[in-house]
Short mmCIF file of C-alpha atoms in Angstrom, two decimals:
data_model
loop_
_atom_site.label_atom_id
_atom_site.label_comp_id
_atom_site.label_asym_id
_atom_site.label_seq_id
_atom_site.Cartn_x
_atom_site.Cartn_y
_atom_site.Cartn_z
CA MET A 1 32.54 -8.75 28.16
CA ASN A 2 31.83 -12.47 27.82
CA CYS A 3 30.24 -14.26 24.86
CA ALA A 4 26.82 -14.58 26.51
CA THR A 5 26.51 -10.83 26.95
CA ALA A 6 27.92 -10.22 23.48
CA ARG A 7 25.43 -12.58 21.79
CA HIS A 8 22.60 -10.86 23.62
CA MET A 9 23.78 -7.44 22.46
CA ILE A 10 24.46 -8.59 18.90
CA LEU A 11 20.77 -9.30 18.43
CA GLU A 12 19.84 -5.67 18.98
CA ALA A 13 22.95 -3.80 17.89
CA ASP A 14 22.84 -1.02 15.34
CA LEU A 15 24.42 -1.72 11.96
CA ALA A 16 26.70 1.27 12.47
CA GLU A 17 28.14 -0.56 15.46
CA PHE A 18 28.88 -3.64 13.38
CA ASP A 19 30.67 -1.78 10.62
CA GLY A 20 32.89 0.07 13.08
CA THR A 21 31.30 3.50 12.65
CA ILE A 22 30.57 3.41 16.35
CA ASP A 23 33.30 2.05 18.55
CA SER A 24 31.97 -0.04 21.40
CA GLU A 25 32.83 -2.60 23.99
CA LEU A 26 30.78 -5.09 22.02
CA MET A 27 32.92 -4.68 18.91
CA GLU A 28 36.07 -4.93 20.97
CA HIS A 29 34.87 -8.36 22.04
CA VAL A 30 33.78 -9.33 18.53
CA ARG A 31 37.19 -8.48 17.10
CA ALA A 32 38.77 -10.76 19.66
CA CYS A 33 36.27 -13.65 19.45
CA ALA A 34 36.00 -15.80 16.32
CA ASP A 35 32.57 -17.24 17.21
CA CYS A 36 30.97 -13.89 17.90
CA ALA A 37 32.60 -12.47 14.77
CA ALA A 38 31.06 -15.33 12.77
CA ALA A 39 27.64 -14.57 14.25
CA VAL A 40 27.97 -10.91 13.29
CA GLN A 41 29.13 -11.87 9.80
CA ARG A 42 26.16 -14.18 9.37
CA ILE A 43 23.75 -11.44 10.39
CA LEU A 44 25.41 -8.88 8.13
CA THR A 45 25.28 -11.24 5.14
CA ALA A 46 21.63 -12.13 5.70
CA GLU A 47 20.54 -8.54 6.25
CA ARG A 48 22.45 -7.38 3.19
CA GLU A 49 20.63 -10.01 1.12
CA LEU A 50 17.33 -8.88 2.62
CA ARG A 51 18.06 -5.25 1.77
CA GLU A 52 18.95 -6.14 -1.79
CA ALA A 53 15.89 -8.36 -2.17
CA LEU A 54 13.54 -5.70 -0.89
CA ARG A 55 15.17 -2.91 -2.88
CA GLY A 56 15.14 -5.03 -6.01
CA ALA A 57 11.48 -6.06 -5.74
CA ALA A 58 9.58 -4.67 -8.70
CA PRO A 59 5.92 -4.73 -9.70
CA ARG A 60 4.97 -6.90 -12.65
CA ARG A 61 1.99 -4.80 -13.69
CA ALA A 62 2.62 -1.45 -15.32
CA ALA A 63 1.63 1.89 -13.84
CA ASP A 64 -0.30 2.55 -17.06
CA GLU A 65 -2.88 0.01 -15.96
CA ALA A 66 -3.66 2.11 -12.90
CA ILE A 67 -3.66 5.29 -14.98
CA ARG A 68 -6.29 3.77 -17.30
CA ARG A 69 -8.36 2.77 -14.28
CA ALA A 70 -8.07 6.22 -12.77
CA ARG A 71 -9.22 7.83 -16.02
CA ALA A 72 -12.27 5.58 -16.36
CA PRO A 73 -15.54 7.29 -15.46
CA ARG A 74 -16.55 6.71 -11.88
CA ARG A 75 -19.74 4.97 -10.94
CA HIS A 76 -21.10 7.53 -8.56
CA TRP A 77 -21.76 10.01 -11.38
CA ALA A 78 -25.47 9.19 -11.04
CA TRP A 79 -25.56 10.68 -7.54
CA ARG A 80 -24.15 13.92 -8.84
CA ALA A 81 -26.58 13.92 -11.78
CA ALA A 82 -29.60 13.09 -9.64
CA PRO A 83 -30.40 16.62 -8.42
CA VAL A 84 -30.19 17.93 -11.97
CA ALA A 85 -32.50 15.23 -13.20
CA VAL A 86 -35.02 15.79 -10.40
CA ALA A 87 -35.01 19.53 -11.00
CA ALA A 88 -35.49 19.00 -14.71
CA VAL A 89 -38.42 16.66 -14.15
CA LEU A 90 -40.10 19.02 -11.71
CA ALA A 91 -39.65 21.92 -14.11
CA ALA A 92 -41.10 19.89 -16.93
CA LEU A 93 -44.09 18.86 -14.84
CA LEU A 94 -44.81 22.40 -13.76
CA LEU A 95 -44.19 24.15 -17.05
CA GLY A 96 -44.99 21.43 -19.53
CA ARG A 97 -47.08 22.55 -22.45
CA ARG A 98 -49.14 19.39 -22.49
CA PRO A 99 -49.90 16.78 -19.89
CA LEU A 100 -47.87 13.66 -19.94
CA VAL A 101 -51.02 11.61 -20.15
CA ASP A 102 -54.17 13.09 -21.64
CA HIS A 103 -57.08 12.06 -19.42
CA ALA A 104 -59.60 13.54 -21.88
CA LEU A 105 -58.93 10.76 -24.28
CA PRO A 106 -61.14 7.72 -24.15
CA PRO A 107 -59.74 4.97 -22.02
CA PRO A 108 -57.15 2.95 -23.83
CA PRO A 109 -58.04 -0.49 -24.96
CA PRO A 110 -57.54 -3.16 -22.34
CA PRO A 111 -54.21 -4.88 -21.99
CA PRO A 112 -51.45 -4.76 -22.67
CA PRO A 113 -49.96 -1.63 -21.17
CA PRO A 114 -46.62 -3.41 -20.99
CA LEU A 115 -43.67 -1.07 -21.23
CA PRO A 116 -43.79 2.69 -20.75
CA GLN A 117 -43.32 4.53 -24.00
CA PRO A 118 -40.63 7.15 -24.58
CA LEU A 119 -41.94 10.67 -24.28
CA GLU A 120 -41.46 13.42 -26.78
CA PRO A 121 -38.09 14.97 -26.09
CA HIS A 122 -39.57 18.13 -24.59
CA LEU A 123 -38.19 17.38 -21.14
CA ALA A 124 -34.89 19.10 -20.59
CA VAL A 125 -33.06 16.18 -19.01
CA GLU A 126 -29.37 16.27 -19.64
CA ALA A 127 -27.36 13.06 -19.51
CA PRO A 128 -23.93 13.11 -17.90
CA PRO A 129 -20.89 12.87 -20.18
CA GLY A 130 -20.64 9.55 -21.94
CA ARG A 131 -24.25 8.55 -21.13
CA SER A 132 -27.60 8.75 -22.87
CA VAL A 133 -30.97 9.43 -21.36
CA ALA A 134 -34.50 8.22 -22.08
CA VAL A 135 -37.63 9.64 -20.42
CA PHE A 136 -40.79 7.56 -20.09
CA GLY A 137 -44.29 8.59 -19.02
CA THR A 138 -46.47 6.35 -16.89
CA ASP A 139 -50.18 6.01 -16.25
CA ASN A 140 -49.76 8.31 -13.33
CA PRO A 141 -49.26 11.87 -14.61
CA ASP A 142 -47.16 12.72 -11.58
CA ILE A 143 -44.62 10.02 -12.31
CA VAL A 144 -42.08 9.84 -15.08
CA ILE A 145 -39.20 7.46 -15.43
CA ILE A 146 -35.78 8.82 -16.31
CA TRP A 147 -33.30 6.22 -17.48
CA PHE A 148 -29.60 7.00 -17.87
CA TYR A 149 -27.78 4.31 -19.84
CA MET B 1 20.73 8.30 -0.70
CA SER B 2 17.65 6.37 0.47
CA GLU B 3 14.98 5.37 -2.00
CA THR B 4 12.57 7.83 -0.43
CA ARG B 5 14.95 10.71 -0.95
CA GLN B 6 15.66 9.61 -4.52
CA LEU B 7 11.95 9.59 -5.25
CA GLU B 8 11.51 13.01 -3.64
CA THR B 9 14.16 14.38 -5.99
CA ALA B 10 12.81 12.51 -9.01
CA VAL B 11 9.33 13.99 -8.71
CA ALA B 12 10.27 17.49 -7.55
CA ASP B 13 9.87 19.04 -11.00
CA LEU B 14 6.83 16.97 -11.96
CA LEU B 15 4.74 17.59 -8.89
CA PRO B 16 3.79 21.25 -9.44
CA ARG B 17 3.01 20.60 -13.10
CA ALA B 18 0.93 17.56 -12.26
CA GLN B 19 -0.99 19.51 -9.64
CA ALA B 20 -1.56 22.29 -12.15
CA GLY B 21 -3.38 19.83 -14.39
CA ASP B 22 -0.64 18.71 -16.77
CA ALA B 23 -1.84 15.18 -17.62
CA ALA B 24 1.51 14.04 -19.03
CA ALA B 25 3.29 15.18 -15.86
CA ARG B 26 0.74 13.37 -13.72
CA ASP B 27 1.19 10.14 -15.66
CA GLU B 28 4.97 10.38 -15.40
CA LEU B 29 4.72 11.13 -11.69
CA LEU B 30 2.74 7.92 -11.19
CA ARG B 31 5.24 5.89 -13.21
CA ARG B 32 8.12 7.17 -11.09
CA CYS B 33 6.29 6.45 -7.85
CA HIS B 34 5.16 2.98 -8.83
CA GLY B 35 8.21 0.94 -7.83
CA THR B 36 8.60 2.60 -4.45
CA VAL B 37 4.90 2.33 -3.70
CA TYR B 38 5.01 -1.35 -4.63
CA ARG B 39 7.93 -2.01 -2.26
CA TRP B 40 6.19 -0.16 0.54
CA ALA B 41 3.05 -2.18 -0.14
CA LEU B 42 5.10 -5.37 -0.17
CA VAL B 43 6.34 -4.61 3.34
CA GLN B 44 2.82 -3.74 4.47
CA THR B 45 1.10 -6.77 3.00
CA GLY B 46 3.87 -9.36 3.01
CA ASP B 47 2.70 -10.78 -0.30
CA PRO B 48 3.80 -9.81 -3.84
CA ASP B 49 0.39 -10.31 -5.45
CA ASP B 50 -1.41 -8.33 -2.80
CA ALA B 51 1.26 -5.65 -3.01
CA GLU B 52 0.51 -5.35 -6.74
CA ASP B 53 -3.16 -4.72 -5.99
CA VAL B 54 -2.44 -2.23 -3.24
CA ALA B 55 0.09 -0.39 -5.41
CA GLN B 56 -2.40 -0.10 -8.27
CA ASP B 57 -5.01 1.18 -5.85
CA VAL B 58 -2.57 3.77 -4.50
CA LEU B 59 -1.76 5.03 -7.99
CA VAL B 60 -5.45 5.42 -8.75
CA ARG B 61 -5.91 7.37 -5.51
CA VAL B 62 -2.93 9.60 -6.22
CA TYR B 63 -4.19 10.26 -9.73
CA ARG B 64 -7.60 11.30 -8.47
CA TYR B 65 -6.67 13.10 -5.28
CA LEU B 66 -3.31 14.67 -6.05
CA ASP B 67 -4.86 18.10 -5.57
CA ARG B 68 -5.42 17.22 -1.91
CA TYR B 69 -1.68 17.17 -1.30
CA SER B 70 -1.11 20.55 0.30
CA GLY B 71 2.68 20.56 0.35
CA ARG B 72 2.90 20.93 4.13
CA ALA B 73 4.67 17.58 4.49
CA ARG B 74 7.11 16.01 2.06
CA PHE B 75 5.41 14.45 -0.94
CA THR B 76 6.90 11.06 -0.05
CA THR B 77 5.49 11.33 3.48
CA TRP B 78 2.04 11.96 2.02
CA LEU B 79 2.50 9.15 -0.50
CA TYR B 80 3.60 6.79 2.25
CA GLN B 81 0.48 7.63 4.22
CA VAL B 82 -1.73 6.99 1.18
CA THR B 83 0.00 3.63 0.71
CA ARG B 84 -0.38 2.78 4.37
CA ASN B 85 -4.08 3.67 4.35
CA ALA B 86 -4.65 1.62 1.22
CA ALA B 87 -2.87 -1.34 2.80
CA LEU B 88 -4.89 -0.95 5.99
CA GLY B 89 -8.12 -0.90 3.99
CA TRP B 90 -6.94 -3.93 2.09
CA ARG B 91 -6.10 -5.67 5.37
CA ARG B 92 -9.59 -5.06 6.70
CA GLN B 93 -11.17 -6.40 3.54
CA MET B 94 -8.98 -9.45 3.46
CA ALA B 95 -8.78 -10.07 7.18
CA SER B 96 -9.79 -13.67 7.15
CA ARG B 97 -7.63 -14.50 4.16
CA LEU B 98 -4.68 -12.74 5.76
CA ARG B 99 -5.05 -14.74 8.92
CA VAL B 100 -4.66 -17.89 6.88
CA LEU B 101 -1.67 -16.51 4.98
CA ARG B 102 0.00 -15.32 8.16
CA ASN B 103 -0.47 -18.70 9.77
CA VAL B 104 1.07 -20.38 6.77
CA ALA B 105 3.99 -17.93 6.78
CA MET B 106 4.52 -18.41 10.50
CA ASP B 107 4.50 -22.15 10.00
CA ARG B 108 6.94 -22.00 7.14
CA ALA B 109 9.47 -19.46 8.37
CA PRO B 110 10.67 -21.32 11.44
CA ALA B 111 10.91 -24.47 9.33
CA ALA B 112 13.35 -22.71 7.05
CA ALA B 113 15.27 -21.38 10.01
CA SER B 114 15.35 -24.62 11.87
CA ALA B 115 17.38 -26.44 9.25
CA GLU B 116 20.80 -27.46 10.41
CA ASP B 117 22.41 -24.36 9.01
CA PRO B 118 20.03 -22.59 6.66
CA VAL B 119 22.28 -19.80 5.52
CA ASP B 120 25.44 -21.80 4.91
CA ARG B 121 23.71 -24.54 3.01
CA LEU B 122 21.91 -22.28 0.64
CA HIS B 123 23.08 -20.85 -2.58
CA ALA B 124 23.37 -17.07 -2.41
CA SER B 125 20.21 -16.52 -4.40
CA ARG B 126 18.26 -18.60 -1.92
CA ILE B 127 19.64 -16.76 1.09
CA ALA B 128 17.61 -13.74 0.06
CA GLU B 129 14.52 -15.92 -0.33
CA VAL B 130 14.88 -17.42 3.15
CA VAL B 131 15.71 -14.14 4.86
CA THR B 132 12.81 -12.46 3.10
CA ALA B 133 10.51 -15.21 4.38
CA LEU B 134 11.86 -14.66 7.89
CA PHE B 135 11.27 -10.95 7.49
CA GLN B 136 7.71 -11.43 6.21
CA ALA B 137 6.99 -13.59 9.24
CA LEU B 138 7.57 -10.64 11.56
CA PRO B 139 4.47 -8.84 12.87
CA ALA B 140 3.36 -6.12 10.47
CA ARG B 141 4.33 -3.20 12.72
CA GLN B 142 7.82 -4.57 13.36
CA ARG B 143 8.24 -5.20 9.65
CA GLU B 144 7.24 -1.66 8.83
CA VAL B 145 9.57 -0.07 11.39
CA PHE B 146 12.47 -2.35 10.47
CA HIS B 147 12.01 -1.57 6.79
CA LEU B 148 11.94 2.17 7.30
CA ALA B 149 14.90 2.20 9.68
CA GLU B 150 17.19 -0.46 8.27
CA ILE B 151 16.33 -0.57 4.58
CA GLU B 152 15.23 2.99 3.88
CA GLY B 153 17.54 4.58 6.43
CA VAL B 154 14.85 6.86 7.83
CA ALA B 155 15.63 8.40 11.23
CA LEU B 156 13.64 7.14 14.20
CA VAL B 157 12.14 10.56 14.86
CA GLU B 158 10.85 10.75 11.29
CA ILE B 159 9.49 7.21 11.48
CA ALA B 160 7.64 8.20 14.64
CA GLU B 161 6.10 11.15 12.78
CA ARG B 162 5.11 9.05 9.81
CA LEU B 163 3.52 6.33 11.89
CA ALA B 164 2.07 8.68 14.51
CA MET B 165 3.92 6.87 17.27
CA ASN B 166 6.11 7.80 20.18
CA PRO B 167 9.83 7.60 19.24
CA SER B 168 10.48 5.28 22.15
CA THR B 169 7.77 2.94 20.87
CA VAL B 170 9.38 2.99 17.42
CA ARG B 171 12.70 2.13 19.03
CA ALA B 172 11.11 -0.75 20.93
CA HIS B 173 9.56 -2.12 17.73
CA LEU B 174 12.89 -1.84 15.95
CA PHE B 175 14.73 -3.72 18.68
CA ARG B 176 12.09 -6.43 18.78
CA ALA B 177 12.26 -6.78 15.00
CA ARG B 178 16.05 -7.01 15.01
CA ARG B 179 16.03 -9.51 17.84
CA ALA B 180 13.37 -11.70 16.18
CA LEU B 181 14.98 -11.61 12.75
CA ARG B 182 18.56 -12.13 13.94
CA SER B 183 17.54 -14.91 16.33
CA ARG B 184 16.00 -16.73 13.41
CA ILE B 185 19.03 -16.09 11.22
CA LEU B 186 21.25 -17.66 13.86
CA ALA B 187 18.73 -20.26 14.98
CA GLY B 188 20.06 -23.08 12.86
CA HIS B 189 23.59 -22.58 14.11
CA PRO B 190 23.72 -23.50 17.78
CA GLY B 191 27.28 -22.29 18.14
CA LEU B 192 26.32 -18.78 17.06
CA ALA B 193 22.88 -18.44 18.57
CA GLU B 194 22.41 -16.38 21.68
CA GLU B 195 23.88 -18.11 24.68
CA ARG B 196 21.82 -18.43 27.80
CA ARG B 197 22.68 -15.63 30.14
CA ARG B 198 23.76 -16.78 33.49
#
């Protein structure tokens, strides 16, 4: 084997070949050739440093930060609570003991009807854990506003 | 023993307890996985800060979805896949930024390698820095295969399973990675670089 072939093979050789675990024609040449031996040594040194650098790399942030994040309530709770809220509102509308807005009353004085007022807590709307709920009536008896906050 | 095997052993007793709902076991499981996940993420992303973010994201996913691990594959195989998916998602999100980073890395790595004799002239602590930069300049797939084969000591057949690739493709990636990395290591030393084949 000449040096040209050896240098070509050195670039792809398995580490086991370099350390003598596998006996090969390449290593026979390397043992006899100072230049090729130097090339192998250079590669071994650099790859050893790379291995140590990669194995020694450590995160700066603690795992506890991720654990805290994982424990925090997730944002899509509202989607899971939505069917419950809708069902509760429908039940309240159908079975409610009094209308949300009493049309028999004389018309309210002109403006302002600014913000909807909280209803009596007769609607069975349950807030998800860690949240509160407010239920507002509107001028339209078929519409109520449910606010989770 | 490779790092993967060490982790497999280190979490063996924690895993069933964590899956059964033991919060302390789950927390400890995450702490033990953190370093390995970070190093995997570092290979995937090529950047320490991004690897931190990916590793944190992986821990959150493991915390929330540990019950989805069925036990059919090794835990570390599943964890590696979670890390890989997180890194892929991160890559998609940061695609434009990554392109810039990769270009910078590609510009810098050959510069380091093209010095008269980069390895000889550097102090030992800097050798690692330069070689790591050369490694990070490899294409992501080559980096991943090289890391698993040469650093973790995972068999080619297992790498092929993990990455859902043909073993011969894994072998080709490994050879390309070795050739690229070693060429750059020898690049600054004309006497040792590959001679032209006649």
